[in-house]
Amino acid sequence: MSKVDQLKRVEVAALQDLSVGIGKRVNVSGEEIALFKQKGGTVSAIQNSCPHKGGPLSEGIVSGEHVFCPLHDWKINMKDGQVQAPDVGCVKKYEVEIVGEKVYIFVD
Amino acid sequence: MGYLQKKVKEIKERWTVTEKLVLIGNGMAGIRTVEEILKKDASRFQITVFGEEPHPNYNRIMLSSVLQGDSTVDDIVLNDYNWYEENHIELLTGDPIVKVDAEKQVVYSQNGLERSYDKLIFATGSNAFMLPLPGADKEGVIAFRNIKDCETMIETSKKHKKAVVIGGGLLGLEAARGLLNLNMEVDVIHIADFLMERQLDEQAGKMLKTELEAQGMRFHLKKNTKQILGKDRVQGIEFTDGTSLETDLVVMAVGIKPNIALAQEAGLTTERAIVVDDFMQTNVNQIYAVGECAQHRGIAYGLVAPLYEQGKVLAAHICSENESLEHGYQGSLVYTQLKVSGVNVFSAGHFQDSKETKAIRVHDEFEGIYKKVVVQDNKVVGAVLFGDTSDSTRLLSMMRNGDDISAMSKVALLPSESGEAQVSPVVAMADGDNVCDCNGISKGAICSAITENGLTTVEEVKQCTTAGRSCGGCKPLIADLLTLTTGEEVGNMPEPLCGCTEYTHEEVVAEIRELGLSHPREVMNVLGWESDEGCSKCRPAINYYLKMVDPIKNADDPTSRFINERAHANINHNGTFTVVPRMYGGVTDSGQLRKIADVADKYNVPLLKITGGQRIDLFGVEKEDLPNVWSDLGMRSGSAYAKALRTVKTCVGEQFCRFGTQDSIGLGVELEKKFEYINTPHKVKMAVSACPRNCAESGIKDFGVVGVDGGWELYVGGNGGVDLRGGDLFCKVKTKEEIIDTISAFMQYYRENARYLERTSHFVERVGLDQMKQVILEDEEGRKSLINRMEIALSTGKDPWKEIVENEELQKEFKKKQVEVLS
């Protein structure tokens, strides 16, 4: 956790603004980040740019903990940022903290 | 688990697996060997694989298909990362081995990793041979060997026009065809006086040249390249005869060179490649070589089937305790097929004539067919087939078995020449004969897999037996075997909806109706989907089927819709959107144009363009601006993003045209107003022309209407897109009302019976025009009920833009949050 301590905690959304199955875009000081609310009420945050051609992942079809990029259908795990086989790569993943209704992420 | 426990477990695992196997090279030959080993004894070795390329094992043979645009890189992956994980194989990609210490039995990688081994397999394959020409190091001079080369060619084609391929062999021609598909001008330079001289005789080589010239390639035979011209980047090449060519790209495809540098340093005996015995063993204890880097009885093979045969022998040898029981590798019969669409070429064995051989030749200049079968001592020893390769499997089998042909007639040797109806070559094959030569899968193995597992599709056979997984050339034979074994025509067998289920489209629709299902999640649950949440293929399909079955009761599930249908605009490559307002029948007025102009200025719309469907595109709108753009336009959504009616294109017709005999604009506007916002399995386009001159291009639309003297003709199933298809004349009627009713009934029939994402052009072909005429035109009751159901569906149609503009809650999805981090 020591690394997280050095990062900045930023409030990015209210829990009620997010809905399961639809991504949400947030721009944090120029960084495009996609937020996804999961069934259990947790939230994942990943870089909003597919490693393939930079497609906005926030607009993709969500399937459980995976999102399909809207441009060419790459499948990305939003929990660990890993691109699913047969494609390869990963997107940046952000730590998320939920306090009451507020959703925070940690950025450097 | 605590740290210590973990460590203990790790150490235990390391010591309970007694033998360590290291594979250098993550390509087809090496991984096939590993697969064979796992098949024999999955827990025997602790396996580590080092690969130079940053990819899992992929099908190198199919690179030409990627380049030619028929497959994607994803399609050709043979073993994905999961496979390595599931089989507990340590995979280290992008990290080649740089040193082997054969005494200590340790390998060292570029990134500094060390692995000790009990058995070591070299499967380092080969590199492209680059001609050592002056200028060969310039930018734009590449080989055709791996995914990166493919990507370079695709990238180059976006900026440059001209390409030169050096080498008129198998690989060079496949590369050249790929470059043509990428819209480049292609010149092929070849040193010999005919193409593919290592696989073909002169006659076949010449016929091939004529065929490829017709496809657009230009050839320069008997040419030697002297140097490559240009500054940093290649600009041209110069030949030894003083002539030259301008070019932006040079692809060298002159041959391959076994990759043996590492083996030499490790002290292995090498000649052209690493020398191995019949058990793929090198001169050094516990070190083996397989594939293109291995040389067996003087031959280093560069084709896939021999590599796989070697892998099998090596696996058997490594896994067996008693060596004397095995049958070693005896060498392979070599054959090739050119993978260029529209050209059938096959060559096998000793196809050149000599004093000891005699040949049967068939040359049909009308059909462009040439066949040569070379016979020695009453046995077939080689063959070349051009234009018609349907005899290839039989000839190969005869060569392998050494059949005595002294009693055979020419027709028996080449049965496709008999002119009779063709029987599939699999019928004549013995159970032991290979159907898939790449993977060594026999007819018997496939037949028993089909009956034991109840397989019904080529895809299933591929998954179950690996037959057809490499070059795919045997797929027609597999289809024939399925027909033969199951007694059913394979082509008509429906495929499952997607990878999440076994159910076909039709079965899913039937279950939705039968069980009264109403939500995608419910459908997936009840029908036992393999993944709870489905995927990007099945979810939109299920959502469509639900609304189609009960348009009133079943609610739409926006999370199952592709972004275009959620944002009601088309997503662009950079994440912006395109707005296309409705212009009924392609008719506009000064008020609309003024509004569009004002919106374009206000929102800095970077591109305005007239669409093929007679309206105006506003490209490059930010998502958050969409609701305001719609509101300012005050026009209705043109559904340019939807699986729904897109446009009704019209000609001007009787209003102004001196030829027009009908009111095409009037009918077009009426059709568009009636059917806008009805969901269909795929997009639907219409056109109305006022006379047979057909200015609205009615012949290539899903529904095309043509005005004729005293009435209208209706064409259906036309398509101007991927599969160009002229529409079929469906009926000829007198009134507008009849046209509207017929389209209504047809569209409802299409809605109810087509598979999601099936265009009318494919639907018409699958179902048959006669069947449709029967239902839609002749069965009066059926027609009426189709029209009724269409009216119910139409009653739910709404303009989505208006809905969102009037509802602030719905606008939320479009907003983007901006957060500034204070430092």
mmCIF file of N, CA, C and O in Angstrom, chain B residues 530-576:
data_model
loop_
_atom_site.group_PDB
_atom_site.id
_atom_site.type_symbol
_atom_site.label_atom_id
_atom_site.label_comp_id
_atom_site.label_asym_id
_atom_site.label_seq_id
_atom_site.Cartn_x
_atom_site.Cartn_y
_atom_site.Cartn_z
ATOM 1 N N GLU B 530 -22.833 -20.163 -21.172
ATOM 2 C CA GLU B 530 -21.569 -20.526 -20.536
ATOM 3 C C GLU B 530 -20.970 -19.372 -19.748
ATOM 4 O O GLU B 530 -20.305 -19.567 -18.750
ATOM 5 N N SER B 531 -21.150 -18.136 -20.219
ATOM 6 C CA SER B 531 -20.717 -17.009 -19.396
ATOM 7 C C SER B 531 -21.970 -16.241 -19.004
ATOM 8 O O SER B 531 -22.800 -15.930 -19.857
ATOM 9 N N ASP B 532 -22.093 -15.932 -17.713
ATOM 10 C CA ASP B 532 -23.310 -15.330 -17.170
ATOM 11 C C ASP B 532 -23.757 -14.085 -17.914
ATOM 12 O O ASP B 532 -24.939 -13.819 -18.054
ATOM 13 N N GLU B 533 -22.772 -13.306 -18.342
ATOM 14 C CA GLU B 533 -23.115 -11.991 -18.867
ATOM 15 C C GLU B 533 -23.095 -11.943 -20.382
ATOM 16 O O GLU B 533 -23.233 -10.880 -20.968
ATOM 17 N N GLY B 534 -22.877 -13.086 -21.030
ATOM 18 C CA GLY B 534 -22.868 -13.087 -22.479
ATOM 19 C C GLY B 534 -21.696 -12.313 -23.038
ATOM 20 O O GLY B 534 -20.735 -12.033 -22.339
ATOM 21 N N CYS B 535 -21.769 -11.982 -24.326
ATOM 22 C CA CYS B 535 -20.667 -11.261 -24.952
ATOM 23 C C CYS B 535 -21.224 -10.230 -25.924
ATOM 24 O O CYS B 535 -22.432 -10.078 -26.055
ATOM 25 N N SER B 536 -20.323 -9.553 -26.611
ATOM 26 C CA SER B 536 -20.752 -8.489 -27.511
ATOM 27 C C SER B 536 -21.460 -9.028 -28.753
ATOM 28 O O SER B 536 -21.997 -8.274 -29.543
ATOM 29 N N LYS B 537 -21.411 -10.362 -28.952
ATOM 30 C CA LYS B 537 -22.107 -10.942 -30.102
ATOM 31 C C LYS B 537 -23.549 -11.317 -29.743
ATOM 32 O O LYS B 537 -24.488 -11.025 -30.469
ATOM 33 N N CYS B 538 -23.701 -12.032 -28.602
ATOM 34 C CA CYS B 538 -25.031 -12.581 -28.317
ATOM 35 C C CYS B 538 -25.971 -11.564 -27.679
ATOM 36 O O CYS B 538 -27.176 -11.609 -27.900
ATOM 37 N N ARG B 539 -25.437 -10.663 -26.879
ATOM 38 C CA ARG B 539 -26.333 -9.757 -26.155
ATOM 39 C C ARG B 539 -27.181 -8.897 -27.093
ATOM 40 O O ARG B 539 -28.399 -8.834 -26.934
ATOM 41 N N PRO B 540 -26.565 -8.211 -28.101
ATOM 42 C CA PRO B 540 -27.405 -7.428 -29.016
ATOM 43 C C PRO B 540 -28.407 -8.306 -29.762
ATOM 44 O O PRO B 540 -29.544 -7.886 -30.014
ATOM 45 N N ALA B 541 -28.003 -9.536 -30.110
ATOM 46 C CA ALA B 541 -28.905 -10.435 -30.838
ATOM 47 C C ALA B 541 -30.117 -10.783 -29.969
ATOM 48 O O ALA B 541 -31.268 -10.688 -30.417
ATOM 49 N N ILE B 542 -29.867 -11.162 -28.726
ATOM 50 C CA ILE B 542 -30.974 -11.535 -27.831
ATOM 51 C C ILE B 542 -31.910 -10.342 -27.633
ATOM 52 O O ILE B 542 -33.126 -10.463 -27.676
ATOM 53 N N ASN B 543 -31.309 -9.170 -27.431
ATOM 54 C CA ASN B 543 -32.116 -7.967 -27.226
ATOM 55 C C ASN B 543 -33.028 -7.705 -28.425
ATOM 56 O O ASN B 543 -34.204 -7.374 -28.280
ATOM 57 N N TYR B 544 -32.478 -7.916 -29.632
ATOM 58 C CA TYR B 544 -33.304 -7.745 -30.830
ATOM 59 C C TYR B 544 -34.438 -8.766 -30.863
ATOM 60 O O TYR B 544 -35.606 -8.426 -31.089
ATOM 61 N N TYR B 545 -34.097 -10.022 -30.600
ATOM 62 C CA TYR B 545 -35.113 -11.077 -30.683
ATOM 63 C C TYR B 545 -36.247 -10.838 -29.689
ATOM 64 O O TYR B 545 -37.419 -11.071 -29.995
ATOM 65 N N LEU B 546 -35.897 -10.375 -28.488
ATOM 66 C CA LEU B 546 -36.934 -10.123 -27.480
ATOM 67 C C LEU B 546 -37.930 -9.077 -27.959
ATOM 68 O O LEU B 546 -39.144 -9.266 -27.879
ATOM 69 N N LYS B 547 -37.410 -7.964 -28.489
ATOM 70 C CA LYS B 547 -38.288 -6.894 -28.972
ATOM 71 C C LYS B 547 -39.081 -7.338 -30.198
ATOM 72 O O LYS B 547 -40.203 -6.899 -30.415
ATOM 73 N N MET B 548 -38.476 -8.203 -30.998
ATOM 74 C CA MET B 548 -39.173 -8.667 -32.199
ATOM 75 C C MET B 548 -40.342 -9.571 -31.794
ATOM 76 O O MET B 548 -41.442 -9.438 -32.323
ATOM 77 N N VAL B 549 -40.105 -10.455 -30.831
ATOM 78 C CA VAL B 549 -41.146 -11.401 -30.439
ATOM 79 C C VAL B 549 -42.318 -10.678 -29.773
ATOM 80 O O VAL B 549 -43.478 -10.945 -30.073
ATOM 81 N N ASP B 550 -42.012 -9.739 -28.878
ATOM 82 C CA ASP B 550 -43.102 -8.994 -28.249
ATOM 83 C C ASP B 550 -42.742 -7.512 -28.139
ATOM 84 O O ASP B 550 -42.205 -7.066 -27.124
ATOM 85 N N PRO B 551 -43.043 -6.747 -29.190
ATOM 86 C CA PRO B 551 -42.599 -5.356 -29.216
ATOM 87 C C PRO B 551 -43.266 -4.481 -28.152
ATOM 88 O O PRO B 551 -42.717 -3.453 -27.770
ATOM 89 N N ILE B 552 -44.425 -4.891 -27.669
ATOM 90 C CA ILE B 552 -45.126 -4.060 -26.690
ATOM 91 C C ILE B 552 -44.608 -4.345 -25.280
ATOM 92 O O ILE B 552 -44.240 -3.449 -24.539
ATOM 93 N N LYS B 553 -44.575 -5.633 -24.916
ATOM 94 C CA LYS B 553 -44.280 -5.990 -23.541
ATOM 95 C C LYS B 553 -42.781 -5.958 -23.210
ATOM 96 O O LYS B 553 -42.385 -5.512 -22.141
ATOM 97 N N ASN B 554 -41.971 -6.440 -24.115
ATOM 98 C CA ASN B 554 -40.551 -6.559 -23.799
ATOM 99 C C ASN B 554 -39.825 -5.220 -23.916
ATOM 100 O O ASN B 554 -39.836 -4.598 -24.964
ATOM 101 N N ALA B 555 -39.202 -4.822 -22.827
ATOM 102 C CA ALA B 555 -38.507 -3.539 -22.817
ATOM 103 C C ALA B 555 -37.148 -3.678 -23.474
ATOM 104 O O ALA B 555 -36.570 -4.763 -23.505
ATOM 105 N N ASP B 556 -36.651 -2.571 -23.974
ATOM 106 C CA ASP B 556 -35.326 -2.565 -24.580
ATOM 107 C C ASP B 556 -34.280 -2.567 -23.462
ATOM 108 O O ASP B 556 -34.478 -1.970 -22.413
ATOM 109 N N ASP B 557 -33.169 -3.286 -23.683
ATOM 110 C CA ASP B 557 -32.084 -3.275 -22.708
ATOM 111 C C ASP B 557 -30.911 -2.484 -23.291
ATOM 112 O O ASP B 557 -30.154 -3.001 -24.104
ATOM 113 N N PRO B 558 -30.770 -1.229 -22.887
ATOM 114 C CA PRO B 558 -29.709 -0.401 -23.489
ATOM 115 C C PRO B 558 -28.317 -0.967 -23.259
ATOM 116 O O PRO B 558 -27.434 -0.768 -24.100
ATOM 117 N N THR B 559 -28.113 -1.701 -22.153
ATOM 118 C CA THR B 559 -26.748 -2.208 -21.928
ATOM 119 C C THR B 559 -26.381 -3.310 -22.925
ATOM 120 O O THR B 559 -25.223 -3.679 -23.043
ATOM 121 N N SER B 560 -27.373 -3.830 -23.642
ATOM 122 C CA SER B 560 -27.091 -4.841 -24.661
ATOM 123 C C SER B 560 -26.975 -4.218 -26.048
ATOM 124 O O SER B 560 -26.965 -4.925 -27.045
ATOM 125 N N ARG B 561 -26.945 -2.916 -26.107
ATOM 126 C CA ARG B 561 -26.845 -2.265 -27.417
ATOM 127 C C ARG B 561 -25.444 -1.729 -27.642
ATOM 128 O O ARG B 561 -24.802 -1.227 -26.731
ATOM 129 N N PHE B 562 -25.025 -1.830 -28.866
ATOM 130 C CA PHE B 562 -23.760 -1.259 -29.284
ATOM 131 C C PHE B 562 -23.839 0.258 -29.107
ATOM 132 O O PHE B 562 -24.906 0.846 -29.213
ATOM 133 N N ILE B 563 -22.712 0.905 -28.826
ATOM 134 C CA ILE B 563 -22.686 2.332 -28.502
ATOM 135 C C ILE B 563 -23.448 3.190 -29.526
ATOM 136 O O ILE B 563 -24.164 4.119 -29.160
ATOM 137 N N ASN B 564 -23.326 2.870 -30.816
ATOM 138 C CA ASN B 564 -24.023 3.669 -31.839
ATOM 139 C C ASN B 564 -25.523 3.730 -31.569
ATOM 140 O O ASN B 564 -26.166 4.750 -31.779
ATOM 141 N N GLU B 565 -26.087 2.600 -31.103
ATOM 142 C CA GLU B 565 -27.526 2.564 -30.890
ATOM 143 C C GLU B 565 -27.902 3.100 -29.513
ATOM 144 O O GLU B 565 -29.072 3.288 -29.224
ATOM 145 N N ARG B 566 -26.902 3.328 -28.665
ATOM 146 C CA ARG B 566 -27.171 3.967 -27.376
ATOM 147 C C ARG B 566 -27.001 5.475 -27.490
ATOM 148 O O ARG B 566 -27.722 6.235 -26.879
ATOM 149 N N ALA B 567 -25.999 5.884 -28.287
ATOM 150 C CA ALA B 567 -25.738 7.316 -28.446
ATOM 151 C C ALA B 567 -26.509 7.883 -29.636
ATOM 152 O O ALA B 567 -26.506 9.081 -29.865
ATOM 153 N N HIS B 568 -27.168 7.009 -30.411
ATOM 154 C CA HIS B 568 -27.947 7.420 -31.580
ATOM 155 C C HIS B 568 -27.129 8.268 -32.539
ATOM 156 O O HIS B 568 -27.584 9.275 -33.086
ATOM 157 N N ALA B 569 -25.883 7.860 -32.691
ATOM 158 C CA ALA B 569 -24.948 8.502 -33.612
ATOM 159 C C ALA B 569 -23.857 7.490 -33.910
ATOM 160 O O ALA B 569 -23.731 6.497 -33.200
ATOM 161 N N ASN B 570 -23.065 7.724 -34.962
ATOM 162 C CA ASN B 570 -22.043 6.748 -35.338
ATOM 163 C C ASN B 570 -20.707 7.099 -34.711
ATOM 164 O O ASN B 570 -20.201 8.205 -34.905
ATOM 165 N N ILE B 571 -20.111 6.123 -34.003
ATOM 166 C CA ILE B 571 -18.817 6.401 -33.382
ATOM 167 C C ILE B 571 -17.735 6.418 -34.455
ATOM 168 O O ILE B 571 -17.756 5.617 -35.393
ATOM 169 N N ASN B 572 -16.800 7.365 -34.333
ATOM 170 C CA ASN B 572 -15.692 7.476 -35.288
ATOM 171 C C ASN B 572 -14.414 6.916 -34.677
ATOM 172 O O ASN B 572 -14.370 6.625 -33.486
ATOM 173 N N HIS B 573 -13.369 6.849 -35.509
ATOM 174 C CA HIS B 573 -12.132 6.223 -35.042
ATOM 175 C C HIS B 573 -11.519 6.961 -33.860
ATOM 176 O O HIS B 573 -10.775 6.393 -33.084
ATOM 177 N N ASN B 574 -11.832 8.258 -33.704
ATOM 178 C CA ASN B 574 -11.210 9.007 -32.618
ATOM 179 C C ASN B 574 -12.153 9.235 -31.449
ATOM 180 O O ASN B 574 -11.906 10.070 -30.587
ATOM 181 N N GLY B 575 -13.255 8.486 -31.421
ATOM 182 C CA GLY B 575 -14.171 8.597 -30.293
ATOM 183 C C GLY B 575 -15.203 9.708 -30.437
ATOM 184 O O GLY B 575 -16.078 9.842 -29.594
ATOM 185 N N THR B 576 -15.097 10.525 -31.498
ATOM 186 C CA THR B 576 -16.161 11.499 -31.744
ATOM 187 C C THR B 576 -17.302 10.785 -32.463
ATOM 188 O O THR B 576 -17.187 9.598 -32.805
#
